Short mmCIF file of C-alpha atoms in Angstrom, two decimals:
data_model
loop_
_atom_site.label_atom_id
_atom_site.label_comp_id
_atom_site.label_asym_id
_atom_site.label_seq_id
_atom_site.Cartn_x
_atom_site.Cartn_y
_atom_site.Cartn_z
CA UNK A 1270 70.23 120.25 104.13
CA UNK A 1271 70.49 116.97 102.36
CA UNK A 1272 73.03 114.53 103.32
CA UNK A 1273 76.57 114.69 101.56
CA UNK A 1274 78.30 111.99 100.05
CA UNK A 1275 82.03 111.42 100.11
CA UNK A 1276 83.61 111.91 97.46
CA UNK A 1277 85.23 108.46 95.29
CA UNK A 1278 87.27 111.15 92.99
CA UNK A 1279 89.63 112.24 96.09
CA UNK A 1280 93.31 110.34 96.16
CA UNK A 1281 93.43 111.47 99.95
CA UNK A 1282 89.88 111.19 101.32
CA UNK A 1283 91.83 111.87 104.84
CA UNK A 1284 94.34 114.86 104.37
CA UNK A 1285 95.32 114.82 107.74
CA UNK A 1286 96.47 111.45 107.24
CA UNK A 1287 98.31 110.69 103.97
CA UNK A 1288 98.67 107.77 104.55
CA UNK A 1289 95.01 106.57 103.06
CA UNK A 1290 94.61 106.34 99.35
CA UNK A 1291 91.45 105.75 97.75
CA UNK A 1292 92.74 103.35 94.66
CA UNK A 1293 90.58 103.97 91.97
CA UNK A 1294 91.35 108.12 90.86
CA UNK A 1295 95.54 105.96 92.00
CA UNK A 1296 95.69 103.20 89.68
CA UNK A 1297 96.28 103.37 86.20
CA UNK A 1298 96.94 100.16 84.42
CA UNK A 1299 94.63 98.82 82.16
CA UNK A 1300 95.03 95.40 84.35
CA UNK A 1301 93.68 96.67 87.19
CA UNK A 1302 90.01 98.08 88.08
CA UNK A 1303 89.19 99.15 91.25
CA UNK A 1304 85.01 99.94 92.37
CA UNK A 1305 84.52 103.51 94.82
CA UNK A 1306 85.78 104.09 97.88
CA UNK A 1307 87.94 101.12 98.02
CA UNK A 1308 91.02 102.34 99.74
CA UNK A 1309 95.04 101.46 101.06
CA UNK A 1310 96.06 102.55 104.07
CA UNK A 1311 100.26 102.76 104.13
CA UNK A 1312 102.29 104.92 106.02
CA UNK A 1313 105.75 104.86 103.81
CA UNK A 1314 104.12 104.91 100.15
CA UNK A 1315 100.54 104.37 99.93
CA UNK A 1316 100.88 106.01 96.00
CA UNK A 1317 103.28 103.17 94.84
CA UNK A 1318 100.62 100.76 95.33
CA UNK A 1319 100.71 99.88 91.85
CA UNK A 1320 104.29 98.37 92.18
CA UNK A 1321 104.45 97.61 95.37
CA UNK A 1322 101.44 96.20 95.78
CA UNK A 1323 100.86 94.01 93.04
CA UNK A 1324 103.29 91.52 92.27
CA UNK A 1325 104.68 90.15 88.92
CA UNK A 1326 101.75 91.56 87.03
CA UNK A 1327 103.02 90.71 83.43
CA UNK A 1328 99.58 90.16 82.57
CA UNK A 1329 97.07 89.18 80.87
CA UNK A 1330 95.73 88.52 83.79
CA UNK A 1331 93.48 90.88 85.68
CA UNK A 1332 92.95 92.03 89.31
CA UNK A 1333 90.02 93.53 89.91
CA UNK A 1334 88.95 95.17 93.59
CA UNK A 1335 84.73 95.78 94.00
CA UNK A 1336 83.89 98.84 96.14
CA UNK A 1337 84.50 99.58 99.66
CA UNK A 1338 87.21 97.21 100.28
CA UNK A 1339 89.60 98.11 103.14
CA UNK A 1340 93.42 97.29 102.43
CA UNK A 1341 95.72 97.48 105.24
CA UNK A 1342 99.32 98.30 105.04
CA UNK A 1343 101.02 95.28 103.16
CA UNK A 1344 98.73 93.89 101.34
CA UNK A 1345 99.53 91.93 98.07
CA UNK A 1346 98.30 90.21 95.33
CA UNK A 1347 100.63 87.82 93.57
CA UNK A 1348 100.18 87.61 90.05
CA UNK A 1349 100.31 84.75 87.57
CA UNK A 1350 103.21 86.41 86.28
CA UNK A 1351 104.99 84.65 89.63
CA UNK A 1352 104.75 80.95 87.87
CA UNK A 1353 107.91 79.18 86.99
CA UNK A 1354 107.83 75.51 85.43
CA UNK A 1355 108.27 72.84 87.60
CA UNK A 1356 108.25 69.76 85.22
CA UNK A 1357 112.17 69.29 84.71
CA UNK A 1358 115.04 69.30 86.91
CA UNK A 1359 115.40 73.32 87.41
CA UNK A 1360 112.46 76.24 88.06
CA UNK A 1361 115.15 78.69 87.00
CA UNK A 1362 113.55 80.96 84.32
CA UNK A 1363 117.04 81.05 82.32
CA UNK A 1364 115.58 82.74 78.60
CA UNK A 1365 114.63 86.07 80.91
CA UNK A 1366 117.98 86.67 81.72
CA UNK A 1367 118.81 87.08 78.20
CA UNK A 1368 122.33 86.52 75.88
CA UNK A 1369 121.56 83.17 74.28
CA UNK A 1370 119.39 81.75 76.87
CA UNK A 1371 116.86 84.18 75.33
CA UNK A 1372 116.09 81.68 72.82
CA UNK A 1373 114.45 78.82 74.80
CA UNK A 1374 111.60 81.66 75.75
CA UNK A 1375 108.99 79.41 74.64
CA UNK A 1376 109.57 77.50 77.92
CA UNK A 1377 108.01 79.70 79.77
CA UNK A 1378 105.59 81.09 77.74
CA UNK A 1379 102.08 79.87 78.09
CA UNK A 1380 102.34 78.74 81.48
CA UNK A 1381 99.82 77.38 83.37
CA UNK A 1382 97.61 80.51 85.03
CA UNK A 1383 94.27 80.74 87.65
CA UNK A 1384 93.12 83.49 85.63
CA UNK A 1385 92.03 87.03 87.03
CA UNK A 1386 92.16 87.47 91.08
CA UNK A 1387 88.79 89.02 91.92
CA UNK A 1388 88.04 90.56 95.31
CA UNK A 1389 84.26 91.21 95.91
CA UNK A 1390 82.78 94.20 97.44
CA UNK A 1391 83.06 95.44 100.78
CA UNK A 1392 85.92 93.11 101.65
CA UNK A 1393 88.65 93.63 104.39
CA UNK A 1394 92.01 92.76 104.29
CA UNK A 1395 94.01 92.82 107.33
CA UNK A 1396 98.05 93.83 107.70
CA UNK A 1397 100.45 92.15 105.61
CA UNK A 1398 97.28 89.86 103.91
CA UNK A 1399 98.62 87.80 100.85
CA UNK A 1400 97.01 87.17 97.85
CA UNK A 1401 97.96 84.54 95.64
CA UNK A 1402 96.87 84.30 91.59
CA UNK A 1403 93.75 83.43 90.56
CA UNK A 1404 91.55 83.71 94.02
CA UNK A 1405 88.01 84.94 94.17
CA UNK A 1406 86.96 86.61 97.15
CA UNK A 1407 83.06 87.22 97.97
CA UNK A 1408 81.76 90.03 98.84
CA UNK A 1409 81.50 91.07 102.81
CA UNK A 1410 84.64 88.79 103.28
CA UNK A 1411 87.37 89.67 105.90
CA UNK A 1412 91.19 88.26 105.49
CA UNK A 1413 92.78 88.44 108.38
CA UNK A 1414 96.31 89.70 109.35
CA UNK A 1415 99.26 87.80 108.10
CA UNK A 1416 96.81 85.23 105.98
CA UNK A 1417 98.30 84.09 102.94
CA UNK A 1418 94.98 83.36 101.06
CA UNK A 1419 95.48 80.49 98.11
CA UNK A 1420 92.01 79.52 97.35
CA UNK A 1421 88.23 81.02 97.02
CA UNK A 1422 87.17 82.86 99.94
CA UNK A 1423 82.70 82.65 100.10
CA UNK A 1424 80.94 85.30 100.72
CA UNK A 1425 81.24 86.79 104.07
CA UNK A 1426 83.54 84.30 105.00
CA UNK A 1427 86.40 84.97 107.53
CA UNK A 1428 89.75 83.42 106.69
CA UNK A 1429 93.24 83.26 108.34
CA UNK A 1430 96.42 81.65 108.63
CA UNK A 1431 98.88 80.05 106.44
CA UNK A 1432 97.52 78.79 103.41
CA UNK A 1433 94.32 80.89 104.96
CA UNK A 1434 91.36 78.23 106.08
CA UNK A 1435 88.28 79.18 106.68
CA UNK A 1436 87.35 80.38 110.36
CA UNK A 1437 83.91 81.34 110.08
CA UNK A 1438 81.36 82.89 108.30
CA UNK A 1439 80.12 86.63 109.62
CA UNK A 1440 76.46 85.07 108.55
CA UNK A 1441 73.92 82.11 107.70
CA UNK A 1442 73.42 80.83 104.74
CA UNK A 1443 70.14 82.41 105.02
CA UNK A 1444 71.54 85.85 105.89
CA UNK A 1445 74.06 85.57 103.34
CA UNK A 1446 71.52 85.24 100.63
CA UNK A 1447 69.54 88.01 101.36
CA UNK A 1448 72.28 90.60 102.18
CA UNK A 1449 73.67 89.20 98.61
CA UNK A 1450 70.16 90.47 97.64
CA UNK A 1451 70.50 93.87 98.99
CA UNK A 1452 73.67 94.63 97.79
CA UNK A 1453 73.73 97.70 99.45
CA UNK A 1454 77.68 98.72 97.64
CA UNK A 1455 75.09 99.33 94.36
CA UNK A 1456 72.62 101.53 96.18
CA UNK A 1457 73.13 105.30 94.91
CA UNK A 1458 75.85 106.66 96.86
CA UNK A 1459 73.18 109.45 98.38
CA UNK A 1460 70.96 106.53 99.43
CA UNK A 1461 74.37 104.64 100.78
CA UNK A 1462 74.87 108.08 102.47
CA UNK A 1463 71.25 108.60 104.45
CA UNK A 1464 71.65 105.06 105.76
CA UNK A 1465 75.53 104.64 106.89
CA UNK A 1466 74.12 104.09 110.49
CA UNK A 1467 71.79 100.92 109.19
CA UNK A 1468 74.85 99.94 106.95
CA UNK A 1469 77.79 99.83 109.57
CA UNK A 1470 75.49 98.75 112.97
CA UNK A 1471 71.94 97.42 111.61
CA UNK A 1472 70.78 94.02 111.45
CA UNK A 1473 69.75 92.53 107.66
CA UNK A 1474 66.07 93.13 108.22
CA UNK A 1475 66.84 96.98 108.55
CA UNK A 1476 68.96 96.67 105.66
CA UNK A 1477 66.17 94.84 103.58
CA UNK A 1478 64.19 98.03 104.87
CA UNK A 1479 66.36 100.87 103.57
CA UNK A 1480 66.64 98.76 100.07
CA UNK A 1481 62.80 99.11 99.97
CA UNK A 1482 63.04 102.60 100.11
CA UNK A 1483 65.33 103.58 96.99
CA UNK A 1484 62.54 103.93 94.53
CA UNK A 1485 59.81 105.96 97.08
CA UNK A 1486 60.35 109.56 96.05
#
């Protein structure tokens, strides 16, 4: 019998534990896209990630989430919506708070913003992780518990701390490159599936190795 994929299309991939959402068949603003398999592990509401999770999403901004990300309990993304003007004497955003204040709303409309937060593929955030707006995490990065991450995470870079620095990275510059090349979250997800062992424990040769193989019949 052939191998058999997961499936992406299950909310709880782990009944037994309901904890563990997947987030794409969860999410459904237009602001937010989320790749397979990518999932949120909470154990009070893993469902409300939506509001809980993301922060002063007023838009236009995006977040978007690449495949196979792991999200532990707490993490957040701040969104540009979180900006108050800091060029006069007060950061107090009076006009929201309506009566007549309601008609100075132009100064705090078109504030500065970062643009979209984008987090890579196969990226893992620890407990509690913070996101703030505008960040671009690479793919195969891990953020580690507690970090509060305010600028661009590289590609299989490890951060941590408060603002997050960088620790390490998992990889060479070489390495990085050529498992950049692979890109084994776009394989077909039966190819993904014959090769989870080569995926989770094999070096980037072996890797390079199962890539070569998608095309043989």
């Amino acid at each position: 019998m052939p191998p058999v994929p997961a499936d992406p299309t299950v909310l709880h991939p782990m009944p037994e534990h309901p904890r563990v959402v997947l987030l794409k068949p969860l999410v459904k603003s237009p602001l937010i896209e989320v790749g397979d398999f990518s999932y949120y592990d909470d154990p009070d509401d893993p469902t409300a990630f939506e509001t809980r999770n993301v922060l002063y999403h007023y838009g236009p901004e995006r977040l978007v989430i690449g495949k196979y990300c792991a999200l532990g309990t707490g993490t957040r993304f701040i969104m540009n919506g979180a900006n108050h003007r800091m060029d006069g004497p007060s950061t107090f955003p009076f006009p929201t708070m309506g009566g007549s204040w309601a008609e100075h709303f132009d100064l705090i409309t078109g504030l500065p913003g970062r643009g979209d937060t984008v987090v890579g593929n196969d990226v893992w955030f620890g407990h509690g992780a913070t996101v703030m707006p505008g960040v671009r995490i690479g793919h195969g990065a891990i953020i580690a518990a507690g970090a509060v991450v305010t600028a661009d995470v590289p590609d299989y870079g490890i951060v941590g701390g408060n603002p997050a620095r960088l620790i390490r990275t998992r990889y060479d510059a070489e390495d990085v490159a050529r498992l950049l090349a692979v890109a084994w979250w776009d394989w077909p997800v039966r190819h993904i599936t014959t090769h989870v062992r080569t995926i989770m424990s094999g070096t980037v040769a072996d890797l390079e190795r199962a890539a070569a193989q998608i095309d043989q019949p």
